[in-house]
Structure formats: C-alpha cells, structure tokens
Amino acid sequence: MLRARGGRALLLVAAAILLQGCGAGRSAYRAGNNEAREGNWDLAVARYTKAVRADPEHVGYRIALQNALLQASREHYRQGKQLMAEQDFSGAVEQFEIAIRYDDSNESASVALQEARDRLEEQEGEREAREGFEARRARAEAVQVPLPVLSPRSQAPITLDFTDQNLSRIFEALSKLSGVNILLDRDFADAQVSVRLSGISFEQALEHITFVHRLFFKVLNQNTVIVVPETAQKRRMYDENLLRTFYLQSADVNETVGLITKLAGLQKVAGNEALGSITVIGTPDEIAAVARIIEANDKARGEVVVEIQILEVNRNAVKSFGLELSNYEVDATFAPTGQEGELDSGFTNVRAHVLSSLNLADFVVSVPSTVFARFLQTDSNVRILAAPKLRAAEGQQTELRVGTEVPIPQTTFTATQAGAQTFAPATSFTYRNVGVTVNLTPRVNTHGEITLELDAEFSLIGDDRNVGTGSNPLIVPTFLTRRVTGTLRVKDGETSLLGGLVLRREADTFRGALGLQDIPVIGGLFRSNTKRLDDQEVVLSITPHIVRAPHVTQEDMTSLYVGREKIEVPGARPPLFGEPEDAEPAPPEGEPAEGPQAPAAAESGSDEESVPDGAPEPESLDDEALEVLPAEASADEDGGEQSPPVATAARALFRPSEVGLAVGESRDVDLVVLSAPEFSSVELVLVYDGTVVETDRVTPGPLLTLGGESVGLESSLASGRVQATFRRASGASGSGGVATLRLRGLSGGATELEVVSLTLLTASGERVAVPGAAGRVVVAEP
C-alpha cells in the first residue's frame, strides 16, 4: 500500500515538472511571436531559443527558431550594408559578424564582411598616416643632406704664422697640417699676404683665410677641398642644389609662395593648391631658410565661438485727459408729423399743403447728450530676445540673419516696337531681409585677445508709399534701418554691449468743440488731449570665446642667422668632417701615410714632403670593432638570468672622439649609435679615470627624443663610472645620439672613455648588444 502511494507521488511530481516545462516553453514561444510581429528578430531568437530549451522535441518551436535566425541574419546584413554606405566600416564589420553567427550559410554576409574588413583596414591606415605626419616629418628632417664630407681628421688646434707669403703656399702648409688635399680653382689669383692664426681647428683656419681674401671652399670628396674666388658665377657653378617639397597644414599656398619669393629671393618655387604643397629648388642654406619661414607661418587659423544676444525693447506710452463730448455734431431734422415713414433716405415726405404752416415745432434738433472726462495713461514694454551662437574661423566672415524677406518691385520699360513712342512696363521683384543682420570677422591675436570686425543692421518695415504717377500708381514699402559698423578688441570671454540704437515717435492729438476749446481758462473744459510716445531700442551683447589660437613657439620668435649677402644658415649643411665609419684604417706605426690619407705629390709641390712629425693620426675602425663585446648576464626581477644579447651590425662612437678641457671647464660629448635596429630602451655602462674628469649629468640624445617623445631616465653617476637606462614609449631606429654626457675637467692628464656595455632592447624583448666605443679626454695642466 505504501509502495503504491509512493509511486503515485513520483508520477505527480514528474507530471508537474513536465507541465511546468511545457508552460515555460509556451510562454517563451508566445513572447517570441510577439517580438517577431514587431520585427525585433534578436529578441525573437532569444525567446524561441528559450522555448526550444524548455521543449526540445517540439517541432513548431524549432521551426520558429530557425525562421527567426534567418530573419535576424538578413536584418543585420541590411544594417551592415547601410553602415557601409555611411562609411562606418567598424559598425558594418560588427553587423556582418552577427549576421554570420545567426546564419553561417549567408554567403552575402561573408563576402560583405571581408569587404568591410578591407575597407576598415584601409581607413585605419589612412588615419594612422594622417596622425603620423609630424613624426614622419621629424624623421625626414633628421636625415642628413647627401653632400660630400671629409673623412674624420684630428681636430687638434693649428697654428699658422706667415709674413708676406704667397697665399698658395699658406694653403699648401694647411694641407700638410691637416692631411686634406687643397685644390685651387683655375681662376684663383695668388697674392702675398700675412696670416697669424693660433689655437684654431683646420675648418676655422680655412674659413678665416677664405673669408678675408674673398674666397670660398667646397668639399669635392672625402679627402679634397677646392678653394674658389667669391663671385656669383662661381657660386652658381659650385653650389649644390636640393629639391624639397613642403606640405602645408593651414597656410595658403599662394600667400606662402609669395612670402618665400620676397624673403628668400628664390625663383624656383612652385605651389600645388590641390595637394596643399610647395616645391622648392635651392641650396641647402636656402632650403633651411625656407623651412624656417614655412614653420613660422604655417599655423592653424584661430577659431572663436561668439555668443550674441539681440535685445529689442519697445516702449509705448499713451496719455488721454480732458473733457470729450459723445459727438461734436449738431443735427436738425425736419419732421412735421412725426409719423413712421415720414423720413426716407435723407428726405421728408409731407403733403404740399403742410408747407404753408411750417414753424420751429416741425424741426427736431439733435445735440451731444454725453460728456466724457478722460484721465487715461497706458505704458507697455515689449522685449524680443535672440541668443544665437556662431563659430567662425579667423579672417572668415560669418553672417547671422534673423528676419523676413520682403519683396521690392522694380519696373523697367521697353519699347513695344522699334522707333515707337509707346513702352511696355515689366515688373520684377527683389527681396530684402527685414530684421537683424550681423556680420562678424574675427581675428585671434597670439597673446589671447580677439579682434572683431562688426557690421550690424536692424531694419523695420515702414509705411507704404506711392511712387507712381497719374493713373499708374505704384505702391512700394519703406524701411527704417539702423546700422552700426566698427571694430572691437576684447579678451576671451569678455562681454561687450552696443546700445543707443533708438527710434522715437511722438504724437499729440487734440479734440474739442470748435471755438469753445480756444476760449481762455475754460477752453480746457471743452477739449480732449491724447499724447502717444513710441520708443524702440536695440541692445547688442557680444561675448567671444577662443576655441583655437595660433600656436606660436619660442623658436618661431627667435632670430635665425642667415648669413651676409648670400643665405648661409648654420647647421643647414653637414659638418666638414664626416662620421668615423668613412675613415680609412690608419697606417702602421713608423710608416708614412699613403693613398687618400696624404696629399698628392703634385699638389704638395714636393715628393719628399710628408705629414709632419707629431701630427695626430686619423681615427679608424678596424675589423675588430665589428665584433660584439661580451656582456655579463644580469639578473631579472625573478632572480633568473636574462638571455645574452644578440650580435648586430650597429656600431657606437663618441662625437667628438677626442675632447680637450681645462681644469674646471665643462663640455658635452655625444654617444652616437649607427644603423641601430628598432628599439625602445637603451642600457649603458661606461668607465673612465675619475681623478681626471667627472660626469656632471647624462641626458637622452636626439635619436631618443625624436618627434618630441618623452624619455624615461634612470641613471647612476659615480666616480669614474656612468650607468644609465633610457626608455621611450614608441620605437626608434637609424643613426643618431642616444646619450649626451656633460664632462668636467678635474686635474691635468688624459683618460679613455670606454663603453663597457651598450644594449638596445627591442619591442619584442630581444636584447641587442652594440660594439663598445672609445673616446679620449685630455685635461690641460692648470
């Protein structure tokens, strides 16, 4: 008995669960049908899915779900195509992906998804290209001008002391001291001169001598310079020309071309308005001057938002006072009988025999029966307020018009026939804005003030006027116009009020009994007065706000030295001596210099002459410099060892390679890396004799700060040792300075600057070791 009861209980529980599942499925199915009727296919899919999960065997539920999936896929495909048309490729990709998830057999959605991804990738590439313009321009400007330079030579001081000596012999001696071949142009005119120069470099000596004697020099190759007479023809013959295209961001192409032509005197300048670019052909110095002109003038135009409040106040005042009769007319009516119908249309109908007995009793006199005493005064104010906001670019006029277009007829007369005296009129209409018209032209000053050129006009429609003649009347409207024009100079956010544009009308009206109102003293009792005053005033409130102001930097305001008669910009050309990797290996000790390291015998004038004893040997890089220096493995944060650095073709050097200091004197030395792969971090360790020199500071070099990138620095400056780590957010590569050391002489002597380790860390975590460089510091005895 107990078992039977337990079995029935289990059946009841199972039936309840089954019914509950069926009820949930039916409820979800009905909700799905409602969403499907509304076209909400995403919700319909969710509801049908719930119904199928509640009753997986129900065929109707499964069919409804399948249909909803197809419809949802089609809907998202349609939305994706619409987003594609609107150039929203990111949203289109999302819609097409949803469409495919609903129906993976939707080939149209698959094809459209691939197209949207391609277009999105292209769009992102264009955006990155636009955003990276400044970085690309900085990298392009960092590329050195491909001009010939001399191989590295010693920068040891040179002393020249000649009295009444041929100029050619002085150049010959300078050639021997420096190891640089000096050629003379065929038009070179020799002369006896006196030269006394002490403690200067070869470059300075060459510049001084050529400048004093109206000469100039040009580098022909790594070992040779030529000295040429200073004439315009020779300059054109020897000067190198470069072609460069500048892409403007904001400045007008034609205006900038005119500016370059006037200031730099260049003739080979052309602008491309469609591309917004300017192409210039000129010497490196002229190109540098043009670059500075464009940089200082290619600034984004200022923009302002102007809040305008137009307030028009109408004041109407009416005063009525005095005595006023109900009617100022006296009427006498002839009515002898007083019968109905006796008076008709201003006539009295009576029998003729009555006329013989007329008297005053046959007349009815009507006089005013009511006297009004008026003591009325009314005042009314009407205020019309408009508060628009206008955004205007600098130098561009912006117009606000609020009002009504009123047609104005214009009639012209044309002859009906040739030679005829009759004319046919033809009327046309022009429209004039009646209301408020405000024209603003803003200019944003570099120190934050705003200049507004204002032209405001306020107009009303006046009374109509007949300008026709005779039987041809022509009714035209008249206009009441108030206009203010001027220039305002205000600060950002400062409000200016313009008022006093008042139009006033006054009217006095008198009413009274004729003759009685003019009687002295009591005439006022028979007179009514009405005075009306109408004032219309317009107040204009202007408040400008700066959205963008011209970005003028300190460099823009700094003077640029451009030479004397001819444009010569310092730093526009590469240094006279190139990088050490271009130098030839030094000859073995005790052997004379040969090949390009020594002047040719024909140029020196003697086969037996050689580089004087004691002249510094040229720097060189032998094959061993290309080998990777061993680097000690350092422990990472987890206590493990980092992977050893890999080899690289990059090299490092000090510039200058030898530094001369006095005790207490400081000078900067750059550590330069050549042909570096892309890296984001630099680890540096170098040593030297701490009793001879010390390091005041270490800063990141130009290669790390390229593009205005901020660089993180961790440094440790100890006696005789410098350890520093530089980090930047984005990668850098190529050639350039990675560190700048400020050295200070302590005591007389010499020491070597030796790089113990120089490691570049790439974005992928790879460590690249750069061969160490060695420099020399000589501190003169006090």
Coordinates of N, CA and C in Angstrom, one line a residue, residues 415-506:
A415 N 10.4 99.5 -75.2 CA 9.6 99.9 -76.4 C 8.9 98.8 -77.0
T416 N 7.6 99.0 -77.3 CA 6.9 97.9 -77.9 C 7.3 97.6 -79.4
Q417 N 7.8 98.6 -80.1 CA 8.3 98.4 -81.5 C 9.5 99.3 -81.7
A418 N 10.3 99.0 -82.6 CA 11.4 99.8 -82.9 C 11.0 101.2 -83.4
G419 N 11.5 102.2 -82.7 CA 11.1 103.6 -83.1 C 9.8 104.0 -82.6
A420 N 9.1 103.2 -81.9 CA 7.7 103.5 -81.4 C 7.9 104.4 -80.1
Q421 N 6.8 105.2 -79.9 CA 6.8 106.0 -78.7 C 6.1 105.4 -77.5
T422 N 5.7 104.2 -77.7 CA 5.0 103.5 -76.6 C 5.9 102.5 -75.9
F423 N 5.7 102.4 -74.6 CA 6.6 101.5 -73.8 C 5.7 100.5 -73.0
A424 N 6.2 99.3 -72.9 CA 5.5 98.3 -72.1 C 6.3 98.1 -70.8
P425 N 5.6 98.2 -69.6 CA 6.3 98.0 -68.3 C 6.5 96.5 -68.0
A426 N 7.6 96.2 -67.4 CA 7.9 94.9 -66.9 C 8.4 95.0 -65.5
T427 N 7.7 94.3 -64.6 CA 7.9 94.4 -63.1 C 8.6 93.1 -62.6
S428 N 9.7 93.3 -61.9 CA 10.4 92.2 -61.3 C 10.5 92.5 -59.8
F429 N 10.9 91.5 -59.0 CA 10.9 91.7 -57.6 C 12.3 91.2 -57.1
T430 N 12.8 92.0 -56.2 CA 14.0 91.6 -55.4 C 13.6 91.6 -53.9
Y431 N 14.3 90.8 -53.1 CA 13.9 90.6 -51.7 C 15.0 91.2 -50.8
R432 N 14.5 91.8 -49.8 CA 15.4 92.4 -48.8 C 15.0 91.8 -47.4
N433 N 16.1 91.5 -46.7 CA 15.9 91.0 -45.3 C 15.5 92.1 -44.4
V434 N 14.4 92.0 -43.7 CA 14.0 93.0 -42.7 C 14.0 92.3 -41.3
G435 N 14.8 92.8 -40.5 CA 15.0 92.2 -39.2 C 16.4 92.5 -38.7
V436 N 17.2 91.5 -38.4 CA 18.5 91.7 -37.8 C 19.5 91.0 -38.7
T437 N 20.6 91.7 -39.1 CA 21.7 91.1 -39.9 C 23.0 91.5 -39.2
V438 N 23.8 90.5 -38.8 CA 25.0 90.7 -38.1 C 26.1 90.0 -38.9
N439 N 27.2 90.7 -39.3 CA 28.4 90.1 -40.0 C 29.6 90.3 -39.0
L440 N 30.3 89.2 -38.8 CA 31.4 89.2 -37.9 C 32.6 88.6 -38.6
T441 N 33.8 89.2 -38.5 CA 35.0 88.7 -39.0 C 36.0 88.7 -37.8
P442 N 36.3 87.6 -37.2 CA 37.2 87.5 -36.0 C 38.7 87.4 -36.4
R443 N 39.5 87.9 -35.5 CA 41.0 87.6 -35.6 C 41.5 87.4 -34.2
V444 N 42.2 86.3 -34.1 CA 42.7 85.9 -32.8 C 44.2 86.3 -32.7
N445 N 44.5 87.1 -31.7 CA 45.9 87.5 -31.5 C 46.7 86.5 -30.8
T446 N 48.0 86.5 -31.0 CA 48.8 85.4 -30.3 C 48.8 85.5 -28.8
H447 N 48.5 86.7 -28.2 CA 48.5 86.9 -26.8 C 47.1 86.7 -26.2
G448 N 46.2 86.2 -26.9 CA 44.9 85.8 -26.4 C 43.7 86.8 -26.5
E449 N 44.0 87.9 -27.2 CA 42.9 88.9 -27.4 C 42.2 88.6 -28.8
I450 N 41.0 89.1 -28.9 CA 40.2 88.8 -30.1 C 39.8 90.2 -30.7
T451 N 40.0 90.3 -32.0 CA 39.6 91.5 -32.7 C 38.4 91.1 -33.6
L452 N 37.3 91.8 -33.4 CA 36.0 91.5 -34.2 C 35.7 92.7 -35.1
E453 N 35.6 92.4 -36.4 CA 35.1 93.4 -37.3 C 33.6 93.2 -37.4
L454 N 32.8 94.2 -36.9 CA 31.4 94.1 -36.8 C 30.6 94.9 -37.7
D455 N 29.6 94.4 -38.3 CA 28.7 95.1 -39.2 C 27.3 94.6 -38.8
A456 N 26.5 95.4 -38.1 CA 25.2 95.0 -37.6 C 24.1 96.0 -38.2
E457 N 23.1 95.4 -38.7 CA 22.0 96.2 -39.3 C 20.6 95.7 -38.7
F458 N 19.8 96.7 -38.3 CA 18.5 96.4 -37.7 C 17.5 97.2 -38.6
S459 N 16.5 96.6 -39.1 CA 15.6 97.2 -40.0 C 14.2 96.8 -39.7
L460 N 13.2 97.8 -40.0 CA 11.8 97.6 -39.8 C 11.1 98.0 -41.1
I461 N 9.9 97.5 -41.3 CA 9.0 97.9 -42.4 C 8.3 99.2 -42.0
G462 N 8.4 100.2 -42.8 CA 7.7 101.5 -42.6 C 6.4 101.5 -43.4
D463 N 5.9 102.7 -43.5 CA 4.6 102.9 -44.2 C 4.8 102.7 -45.7
D464 N 3.8 102.3 -46.4 CA 3.8 102.2 -47.9 C 3.8 103.6 -48.5
R465 N 4.4 103.6 -49.7 CA 4.5 104.9 -50.4 C 4.2 104.7 -51.8
N466 N 3.4 105.6 -52.4 CA 3.0 105.6 -53.8 C 4.1 106.4 -54.6
V467 N 4.8 105.6 -55.4 CA 5.9 106.3 -56.3 C 5.4 106.4 -57.7
G468 N 4.2 106.0 -58.0 CA 3.7 106.1 -59.4 C 3.2 107.5 -59.7
T469 N 2.7 107.6 -60.9 CA 2.2 108.9 -61.4 C 0.9 108.7 -62.1
G470 N 0.0 109.7 -61.9 CA -1.2 109.7 -62.7 C -2.1 108.5 -62.4
S471 N -2.4 107.9 -63.5 CA -3.3 106.7 -63.5 C -2.5 105.4 -63.2
N472 N -1.2 105.5 -63.0 CA -0.4 104.3 -62.8 C 0.2 104.3 -61.4
P473 N -0.5 104.1 -60.4 CA 0.0 104.1 -59.1 C 1.0 102.9 -58.8
L474 N 2.0 103.1 -58.1 CA 3.0 102.0 -57.7 C 3.3 102.1 -56.2
I475 N 2.7 101.2 -55.5 CA 2.9 101.2 -54.0 C 4.1 100.3 -53.7
V476 N 5.0 100.9 -52.9 CA 6.2 100.2 -52.5 C 6.4 100.4 -51.0
P477 N 7.0 99.5 -50.3 CA 7.3 99.6 -48.9 C 8.5 100.5 -48.6
T478 N 8.5 101.1 -47.5 CA 9.6 101.8 -47.0 C 10.2 101.1 -45.8
F479 N 11.5 101.4 -45.5 CA 12.2 100.7 -44.4 C 12.9 101.6 -43.5
L480 N 12.8 101.3 -42.2 CA 13.5 102.0 -41.2 C 14.7 101.2 -40.8
T481 N 15.9 101.7 -41.1 CA 17.2 101.0 -40.9 C 18.1 101.7 -39.9
R482 N 18.7 100.9 -39.0 CA 19.7 101.3 -38.1 C 20.9 100.4 -38.3
R483 N 22.1 101.0 -38.4 CA 23.3 100.2 -38.8 C 24.5 100.7 -38.0
V484 N 25.3 99.8 -37.5 CA 26.5 100.1 -36.8 C 27.6 99.3 -37.4
T485 N 28.7 99.9 -37.6 CA 29.9 99.3 -38.2 C 31.1 99.7 -37.4
G486 N 32.0 98.8 -37.0 CA 33.2 99.1 -36.3 C 34.0 97.9 -36.0
T487 N 35.0 98.1 -35.2 CA 36.0 97.1 -34.8 C 36.1 97.0 -33.3
L488 N 35.9 95.8 -32.7 CA 36.0 95.6 -31.3 C 37.2 94.8 -31.0
R489 N 37.9 95.1 -29.9 CA 39.0 94.3 -29.4 C 38.7 93.9 -28.0
V490 N 38.5 92.6 -27.7 CA 38.1 92.2 -26.4 C 38.9 91.0 -26.0
K491 N 38.9 90.6 -24.8 CA 39.6 89.4 -24.3 C 38.7 88.2 -24.3
D492 N 39.2 87.1 -24.2 CA 38.5 85.8 -24.2 C 37.4 85.8 -23.1
G493 N 36.2 85.7 -23.5 CA 35.1 85.6 -22.5 C 34.6 87.0 -22.1
E494 N 35.1 88.1 -22.6 CA 34.7 89.4 -22.2 C 33.5 89.8 -23.0
T495 N 32.5 90.4 -22.3 CA 31.2 90.8 -23.0 C 31.2 92.3 -23.3
S496 N 30.8 92.6 -24.5 CA 30.6 94.0 -24.9 C 29.2 94.3 -25.3
L497 N 28.7 95.4 -24.8 CA 27.3 95.8 -25.1 C 27.3 97.0 -26.1
L498 N 26.5 96.9 -27.1 CA 26.2 98.0 -28.0 C 24.8 98.5 -27.9
G499 N 24.6 99.7 -27.5 CA 23.2 100.2 -27.3 C 23.1 101.6 -27.9
G500 N 21.9 102.2 -27.6 CA 21.7 103.6 -28.1 C 21.1 103.6 -29.5
L501 N 20.7 102.5 -30.1 CA 20.1 102.5 -31.4 C 18.6 102.7 -31.2
V502 N 18.2 103.9 -31.0 CA 16.8 104.2 -30.6 C 16.1 104.9 -31.8
L503 N 14.8 104.4 -32.0 CA 13.9 105.1 -32.9 C 12.7 105.6 -32.1
R504 N 12.4 106.9 -32.1 CA 11.4 107.5 -31.3 C 10.3 108.2 -32.1
R505 N 9.1 108.0 -31.8 CA 7.9 108.6 -32.4 C 7.1 109.3 -31.3
E506 N 6.7 110.5 -31.5 CA 5.9 111.3 -30.6 C 4.6 111.8 -31.4

